[in-house]
Every structure is written in C-alpha cells, then in structure tokens.
Amino acid sequence: MKSLKVFLLRIKSSKIHWIILFALLALAFFLRIIFLPKLGFHGDFQIFNLWADDLSKYGLTKFYENVSCNYLPFYVYLLKFSTLIQPLIHGLNSAWTNDQVVWISYKFPCLIFDLLTAYFLFLFIFKSTKNKLLGAWGAIFYLFNPAPFHNTYIYGQNNVLLYLPTILLLYTLSQKRYYGAGFSLALLL
C-alpha cells in the first residue's frame, strides 16, 4: 500500500499525470467510437424504428397523441435528429449496413451527451474542491464505468441522455446559476 502511495506521489510531482489523464480520455473516446456500429438489443431497435416512423408520420406536435411512447419529449427530439443525420453517417462508411447506420445515429447523441457529462462532472468536482486533478479523475471514473458504457454502446440503451441534465443541474445549482438549473430540470422532465 505504501508503494502505491509513493508511486502516485511521483506521478503527481512529475506532471506526467496530465499525460496519463489525456491518454485515458482519448482511450475512452476511441472505445466509444469503436462500439458505435455494434448492433444493440433487437427489441429496442424495432421500437426506436417504429417511433422514428411515427415521428415522421405525425410530427413532433401530434406524436404523443397518436403513439404509445413512454420516453421523455427530449428523447423524441433527439430521435428526430438521429433520423436527419443517417445519410451523413452512411456517407462516412458505405460498408456499414443500414442497421448499423441507424444504430450509430441512435448512439451518436449518447456519445455527445456522455462526453459532455464527463466534462461537467470535471467542472463540478473542480469547482467544489479546487482540485483539477481530482476533477479529471472523476471524469475518468465516469467514462470508464462499465455499467453506462455497456448499457449505451453495447446494449444500445440511451439512459446516458439523462446523466448530463442531472450533472448540469447539480453544477448550476452549486454555482448559483438558477436559470441554468431550471433549464437542466426542464430537460429532465
């Protein structure tokens, strides 16, 4: 145990910790990119596709009147965004199947929200403790947490979409930015 403490102190004093942290952030990003084309749970895929079709059929204003959807309205907006970026994604790699293109478009907002969550988690910890290193490690622990990673990039769920507004709510409240907190709360509802 003492040798681990000595090792960590050496890393901290040598400034190599920022290189290690940057390498870990890059690894977390590339792992997410690698798993974007992986097909997720087929049942969810079918319902997401059905909702996307219903969204184009009924539009944003009549969607909930005509569709049995138990997801937040915010997700429906992101689903619309996902359908709009599918041609761009297909243009990136024509070897991807149509199902992979659709899954990538569904996971892409999750990727953006995941990275933003890590960033605001860093800010929240840093502003609370005045310790950048601790904030960076908090972001690393979040990014390498196997539960949200597996749930999002392998299984294909989108629960990470709620993590960003939650962390943003905590961060804005801690900074006494109440309009930002209200916006974050509105995203959660």
PDB file of C-alpha atoms in Angstrom:
ATOM      1  CA  MET A   1       0.000   0.000   0.000  1.00  0.00           C
ATOM      2  CA  LYS A   2       2.857   2.347   0.821  1.00  0.00           C
ATOM      3  CA  SER A   3       4.446   1.709  -2.576  1.00  0.00           C
ATOM      4  CA  LEU A   4       1.198   2.676  -4.328  1.00  0.00           C
ATOM      5  CA  LYS A   5       1.110   5.941  -2.396  1.00  0.00           C
ATOM      6  CA  VAL A   6       4.741   6.655  -3.308  1.00  0.00           C
ATOM      7  CA  PHE A   7       4.030   5.828  -6.955  1.00  0.00           C
ATOM      8  CA  LEU A   8       1.019   8.180  -7.050  1.00  0.00           C
ATOM      9  CA  LEU A   9       3.020  10.969  -5.412  1.00  0.00           C
ATOM     10  CA  ARG A  10       5.793  10.546  -8.007  1.00  0.00           C
ATOM     11  CA  ILE A  11       3.280  10.731 -10.822  1.00  0.00           C
ATOM     12  CA  LYS A  12       1.711  13.839  -9.321  1.00  0.00           C
ATOM     13  CA  SER A  13       5.034  15.588  -8.776  1.00  0.00           C
ATOM     14  CA  SER A  14       6.361  14.762 -12.241  1.00  0.00           C
ATOM     15  CA  LYS A  15       3.376  16.278 -14.106  1.00  0.00           C
ATOM     16  CA  ILE A  16       3.074  13.055 -16.076  1.00  0.00           C
ATOM     17  CA  HIS A  17      -0.400  12.641 -14.584  1.00  0.00           C
ATOM     18  CA  TRP A  18      -1.823  15.039 -17.186  1.00  0.00           C
ATOM     19  CA  ILE A  19      -0.357  12.918 -19.995  1.00  0.00           C
ATOM     20  CA  ILE A  20      -1.856   9.798 -18.414  1.00  0.00           C
ATOM     21  CA  LEU A  21      -5.219  11.521 -17.992  1.00  0.00           C
ATOM     22  CA  PHE A  22      -5.202  12.765 -21.579  1.00  0.00           C
ATOM     23  CA  ALA A  23      -4.337   9.267 -22.818  1.00  0.00           C
ATOM     24  CA  LEU A  24      -7.189   7.804 -20.754  1.00  0.00           C
ATOM     25  CA  LEU A  25      -9.634  10.391 -22.125  1.00  0.00           C
ATOM     26  CA  ALA A  26      -8.531   9.583 -25.660  1.00  0.00           C
ATOM     27  CA  LEU A  27      -8.904   5.857 -24.975  1.00  0.00           C
ATOM     28  CA  ALA A  28     -12.411   6.400 -23.573  1.00  0.00           C
ATOM     29  CA  PHE A  29     -13.365   8.375 -26.686  1.00  0.00           C
ATOM     30  CA  PHE A  30     -11.963   5.799 -29.115  1.00  0.00           C
ATOM     31  CA  LEU A  31     -13.627   2.901 -27.280  1.00  0.00           C
ATOM     32  CA  ARG A  32     -16.946   4.664 -27.730  1.00  0.00           C
ATOM     33  CA  ILE A  33     -16.274   5.278 -31.426  1.00  0.00           C
ATOM     34  CA  ILE A  34     -15.342   1.619 -31.951  1.00  0.00           C
ATOM     35  CA  PHE A  35     -18.601   0.397 -30.397  1.00  0.00           C
ATOM     36  CA  LEU A  36     -20.912   2.842 -32.190  1.00  0.00           C
ATOM     37  CA  PRO A  37     -21.605   0.440 -35.113  1.00  0.00           C
ATOM     38  CA  LYS A  38     -22.305  -2.509 -32.780  1.00  0.00           C
ATOM     39  CA  LEU A  39     -25.924  -3.576 -33.019  1.00  0.00           C
ATOM     40  CA  GLY A  40     -27.781  -3.397 -29.720  1.00  0.00           C
ATOM     41  CA  PHE A  41     -30.877  -5.117 -28.350  1.00  0.00           C
ATOM     42  CA  HIS A  42     -33.162  -6.017 -31.249  1.00  0.00           C
ATOM     43  CA  GLY A  43     -36.436  -5.317 -29.411  1.00  0.00           C
ATOM     44  CA  ASP A  44     -35.432  -1.752 -28.618  1.00  0.00           C
ATOM     45  CA  PHE A  45     -34.147  -1.288 -32.143  1.00  0.00           C
ATOM     46  CA  GLN A  46     -37.564  -2.199 -33.521  1.00  0.00           C
ATOM     47  CA  ILE A  47     -39.418   0.168 -31.191  1.00  0.00           C
ATOM     48  CA  PHE A  48     -36.988   3.027 -31.886  1.00  0.00           C
ATOM     49  CA  ASN A  49     -37.524   2.498 -35.610  1.00  0.00           C
ATOM     50  CA  LEU A  50     -41.295   2.395 -35.113  1.00  0.00           C
ATOM     51  CA  TRP A  51     -41.179   5.645 -33.153  1.00  0.00           C
ATOM     52  CA  ALA A  52     -38.971   7.239 -35.820  1.00  0.00           C
ATOM     53  CA  ASP A  53     -41.505   6.254 -38.487  1.00  0.00           C
ATOM     54  CA  ASP A  54     -44.376   7.557 -36.343  1.00  0.00           C
ATOM     55  CA  LEU A  55     -42.463  10.759 -35.745  1.00  0.00           C
ATOM     56  CA  SER A  56     -42.144  11.392 -39.473  1.00  0.00           C
ATOM     57  CA  LYS A  57     -45.815  10.448 -39.918  1.00  0.00           C
ATOM     58  CA  TYR A  58     -47.341  12.563 -37.106  1.00  0.00           C
ATOM     59  CA  GLY A  59     -44.664  15.194 -36.486  1.00  0.00           C
ATOM     60  CA  LEU A  60     -43.439  16.492 -33.166  1.00  0.00           C
ATOM     61  CA  THR A  61     -46.720  18.141 -32.177  1.00  0.00           C
ATOM     62  CA  LYS A  62     -49.025  15.129 -32.669  1.00  0.00           C
ATOM     63  CA  PHE A  63     -46.575  12.361 -31.756  1.00  0.00           C
ATOM     64  CA  TYR A  64     -47.753  11.675 -28.199  1.00  0.00           C
ATOM     65  CA  GLU A  65     -51.427  11.892 -29.185  1.00  0.00           C
ATOM     66  CA  ASN A  66     -51.063   9.021 -31.644  1.00  0.00           C
ATOM     67  CA  VAL A  67     -48.180   6.909 -30.333  1.00  0.00           C
ATOM     68  CA  SER A  68     -47.706   4.871 -27.182  1.00  0.00           C
ATOM     69  CA  CYS A  69     -44.280   6.214 -26.219  1.00  0.00           C
ATOM     70  CA  ASN A  70     -43.047   6.223 -22.640  1.00  0.00           C
ATOM     71  CA  TYR A  71     -39.897   8.260 -23.304  1.00  0.00           C
ATOM     72  CA  LEU A  72     -39.399  11.920 -22.463  1.00  0.00           C
ATOM     73  CA  PRO A  73     -40.103  14.521 -25.171  1.00  0.00           C
ATOM     74  CA  PHE A  74     -36.423  15.407 -25.164  1.00  0.00           C
ATOM     75  CA  TYR A  75     -35.633  11.922 -26.478  1.00  0.00           C
ATOM     76  CA  VAL A  76     -38.168  12.342 -29.267  1.00  0.00           C
ATOM     77  CA  TYR A  77     -36.319  15.469 -30.428  1.00  0.00           C
ATOM     78  CA  LEU A  78     -33.061  13.520 -30.400  1.00  0.00           C
ATOM     79  CA  LEU A  79     -34.743  10.698 -32.310  1.00  0.00           C
ATOM     80  CA  LYS A  80     -35.704  13.218 -34.979  1.00  0.00           C
ATOM     81  CA  PHE A  81     -32.105  14.458 -35.038  1.00  0.00           C
ATOM     82  CA  SER A  82     -30.924  10.846 -35.402  1.00  0.00           C
ATOM     83  CA  THR A  83     -33.050  10.305 -38.483  1.00  0.00           C
ATOM     84  CA  LEU A  84     -31.702  13.518 -40.025  1.00  0.00           C
ATOM     85  CA  ILE A  85     -28.033  12.516 -39.661  1.00  0.00           C
ATOM     86  CA  GLN A  86     -28.396   8.989 -41.061  1.00  0.00           C
ATOM     87  CA  PRO A  87     -27.475   9.992 -44.646  1.00  0.00           C
ATOM     88  CA  LEU A  88     -24.339  11.726 -43.341  1.00  0.00           C
ATOM     89  CA  ILE A  89     -23.348   8.663 -41.346  1.00  0.00           C
ATOM     90  CA  HIS A  90     -23.882   6.360 -44.307  1.00  0.00           C
ATOM     91  CA  GLY A  91     -21.606   8.619 -46.348  1.00  0.00           C
ATOM     92  CA  LEU A  92     -18.779   8.131 -43.827  1.00  0.00           C
ATOM     93  CA  ASN A  93     -18.529   4.389 -44.450  1.00  0.00           C
ATOM     94  CA  SER A  94     -20.527   2.704 -47.186  1.00  0.00           C
ATOM     95  CA  ALA A  95     -19.539  -0.723 -45.796  1.00  0.00           C
ATOM     96  CA  TRP A  96     -21.873  -0.250 -42.818  1.00  0.00           C
ATOM     97  CA  THR A  97     -25.218  -1.985 -43.128  1.00  0.00           C
ATOM     98  CA  ASN A  98     -28.409   0.063 -42.894  1.00  0.00           C
ATOM     99  CA  ASP A  99     -28.988  -1.317 -39.391  1.00  0.00           C
ATOM    100  CA  GLN A 100     -25.514  -0.193 -38.313  1.00  0.00           C
ATOM    101  CA  VAL A 101     -26.117   3.287 -39.738  1.00  0.00           C
ATOM    102  CA  VAL A 102     -29.383   3.539 -37.804  1.00  0.00           C
ATOM    103  CA  TRP A 103     -27.745   2.298 -34.584  1.00  0.00           C
ATOM    104  CA  ILE A 104     -24.894   4.772 -34.987  1.00  0.00           C
ATOM    105  CA  SER A 105     -27.402   7.583 -35.463  1.00  0.00           C
ATOM    106  CA  TYR A 106     -29.229   6.496 -32.283  1.00  0.00           C
ATOM    107  CA  LYS A 107     -25.996   6.224 -30.287  1.00  0.00           C
ATOM    108  CA  PHE A 108     -24.373   9.426 -31.582  1.00  0.00           C
ATOM    109  CA  PRO A 109     -26.383  11.787 -29.333  1.00  0.00           C
ATOM    110  CA  CYS A 110     -25.500   9.467 -26.442  1.00  0.00           C
ATOM    111  CA  LEU A 111     -21.813   9.855 -27.316  1.00  0.00           C
ATOM    112  CA  ILE A 112     -22.058  13.639 -27.285  1.00  0.00           C
ATOM    113  CA  PHE A 113     -24.025  13.631 -24.020  1.00  0.00           C
ATOM    114  CA  ASP A 114     -21.590  11.150 -22.483  1.00  0.00           C
ATOM    115  CA  LEU A 115     -18.579  13.345 -23.224  1.00  0.00           C
ATOM    116  CA  LEU A 116     -20.390  16.485 -22.054  1.00  0.00           C
ATOM    117  CA  THR A 117     -21.382  14.689 -18.847  1.00  0.00           C
ATOM    118  CA  ALA A 118     -17.730  13.862 -18.175  1.00  0.00           C
ATOM    119  CA  TYR A 119     -16.794  17.497 -18.825  1.00  0.00           C
ATOM    120  CA  PHE A 120     -19.425  18.921 -16.478  1.00  0.00           C
ATOM    121  CA  LEU A 121     -18.582  16.287 -13.890  1.00  0.00           C
ATOM    122  CA  PHE A 122     -14.989  17.519 -14.084  1.00  0.00           C
ATOM    123  CA  LEU A 123     -16.185  21.119 -13.655  1.00  0.00           C
ATOM    124  CA  PHE A 124     -18.479  20.224 -10.768  1.00  0.00           C
ATOM    125  CA  ILE A 125     -15.730  18.406  -8.862  1.00  0.00           C
ATOM    126  CA  PHE A 126     -13.092  21.005  -9.711  1.00  0.00           C
ATOM    127  CA  LYS A 127     -15.258  23.968  -8.663  1.00  0.00           C
ATOM    128  CA  SER A 128     -16.289  22.167  -5.468  1.00  0.00           C
ATOM    129  CA  THR A 129     -12.795  21.058  -4.423  1.00  0.00           C
ATOM    130  CA  LYS A 130     -10.488  23.493  -6.292  1.00  0.00           C
ATOM    131  CA  ASN A 131      -8.542  20.413  -7.407  1.00  0.00           C
ATOM    132  CA  LYS A 132      -8.213  19.901 -11.184  1.00  0.00           C
ATOM    133  CA  LEU A 133      -6.605  16.502 -10.769  1.00  0.00           C
ATOM    134  CA  LEU A 134      -9.489  15.226  -8.655  1.00  0.00           C
ATOM    135  CA  GLY A 135     -11.960  16.596 -11.205  1.00  0.00           C
ATOM    136  CA  ALA A 136     -10.118  14.880 -14.034  1.00  0.00           C
ATOM    137  CA  TRP A 137     -10.105  11.572 -12.167  1.00  0.00           C
ATOM    138  CA  GLY A 138     -13.834  11.943 -11.521  1.00  0.00           C
ATOM    139  CA  ALA A 139     -14.398  12.317 -15.265  1.00  0.00           C
ATOM    140  CA  ILE A 140     -12.147   9.308 -15.967  1.00  0.00           C
ATOM    141  CA  PHE A 141     -14.017   7.141 -13.465  1.00  0.00           C
ATOM    142  CA  TYR A 142     -17.292   8.132 -15.094  1.00  0.00           C
ATOM    143  CA  LEU A 143     -16.027   7.438 -18.616  1.00  0.00           C
ATOM    144  CA  PHE A 144     -14.673   4.002 -17.660  1.00  0.00           C
ATOM    145  CA  ASN A 145     -17.672   2.976 -15.584  1.00  0.00           C
ATOM    146  CA  PRO A 146     -18.655  -0.324 -17.231  1.00  0.00           C
ATOM    147  CA  ALA A 147     -22.390  -0.033 -16.491  1.00  0.00           C
ATOM    148  CA  PRO A 148     -23.244   3.037 -18.612  1.00  0.00           C
ATOM    149  CA  PHE A 149     -20.673   2.043 -21.226  1.00  0.00           C
ATOM    150  CA  HIS A 150     -22.184  -1.414 -21.715  1.00  0.00           C
ATOM    151  CA  ASN A 151     -25.728  -0.140 -21.428  1.00  0.00           C
ATOM    152  CA  THR A 152     -25.181   2.517 -24.103  1.00  0.00           C
ATOM    153  CA  TYR A 153     -22.561   1.310 -26.566  1.00  0.00           C
ATOM    154  CA  ILE A 154     -23.121  -2.438 -26.462  1.00  0.00           C
ATOM    155  CA  TYR A 155     -26.753  -2.918 -25.436  1.00  0.00           C
ATOM    156  CA  GLY A 156     -27.958   0.227 -27.201  1.00  0.00           C
ATOM    157  CA  GLN A 157     -29.902   1.988 -24.437  1.00  0.00           C
ATOM    158  CA  ASN A 158     -29.983   5.756 -24.065  1.00  0.00           C
ATOM    159  CA  ASN A 159     -30.065   6.278 -20.297  1.00  0.00           C
ATOM    160  CA  VAL A 160     -26.924   8.443 -20.505  1.00  0.00           C
ATOM    161  CA  LEU A 161     -29.088  11.148 -22.028  1.00  0.00           C
ATOM    162  CA  LEU A 162     -30.409  11.842 -18.519  1.00  0.00           C
ATOM    163  CA  TYR A 163     -26.973  11.929 -16.875  1.00  0.00           C
ATOM    164  CA  LEU A 164     -25.968  15.219 -18.499  1.00  0.00           C
ATOM    165  CA  PRO A 165     -29.004  17.222 -17.319  1.00  0.00           C
ATOM    166  CA  THR A 166     -28.596  15.704 -13.846  1.00  0.00           C
ATOM    167  CA  ILE A 167     -24.914  16.679 -13.546  1.00  0.00           C
ATOM    168  CA  LEU A 168     -25.665  20.025 -15.188  1.00  0.00           C
ATOM    169  CA  LEU A 169     -28.425  20.624 -12.627  1.00  0.00           C
ATOM    170  CA  LEU A 170     -26.058  19.904  -9.742  1.00  0.00           C
ATOM    171  CA  TYR A 171     -23.320  22.026 -11.263  1.00  0.00           C
ATOM    172  CA  THR A 172     -25.551  25.033 -11.994  1.00  0.00           C
ATOM    173  CA  LEU A 173     -27.116  24.869  -8.529  1.00  0.00           C
ATOM    174  CA  SER A 174     -23.666  24.766  -6.910  1.00  0.00           C
ATOM    175  CA  GLN A 175     -22.696  27.846  -8.946  1.00  0.00           C
ATOM    176  CA  LYS A 176     -25.976  29.595  -8.061  1.00  0.00           C
ATOM    177  CA  ARG A 177     -26.959  29.790 -11.729  1.00  0.00           C
ATOM    178  CA  TYR A 178     -30.630  29.247 -11.257  1.00  0.00           C
ATOM    179  CA  TYR A 179     -31.723  29.812 -14.871  1.00  0.00           C
ATOM    180  CA  GLY A 180     -29.289  27.116 -15.957  1.00  0.00           C
ATOM    181  CA  ALA A 181     -30.637  24.880 -13.209  1.00  0.00           C
ATOM    182  CA  GLY A 182     -34.171  25.495 -14.436  1.00  0.00           C
ATOM    183  CA  PHE A 183     -33.125  24.619 -17.985  1.00  0.00           C
ATOM    184  CA  SER A 184     -31.455  21.415 -16.758  1.00  0.00           C
ATOM    185  CA  LEU A 185     -34.529  20.481 -14.771  1.00  0.00           C
ATOM    186  CA  ALA A 186     -36.725  21.110 -17.815  1.00  0.00           C
ATOM    187  CA  LEU A 187     -34.582  18.672 -19.824  1.00  0.00           C
ATOM    188  CA  LEU A 188     -35.119  16.043 -17.153  1.00  0.00           C
ATOM    189  CA  LEU A 189     -38.897  16.358 -17.264  1.00  0.00           C
TER     190      LEU A 189
END
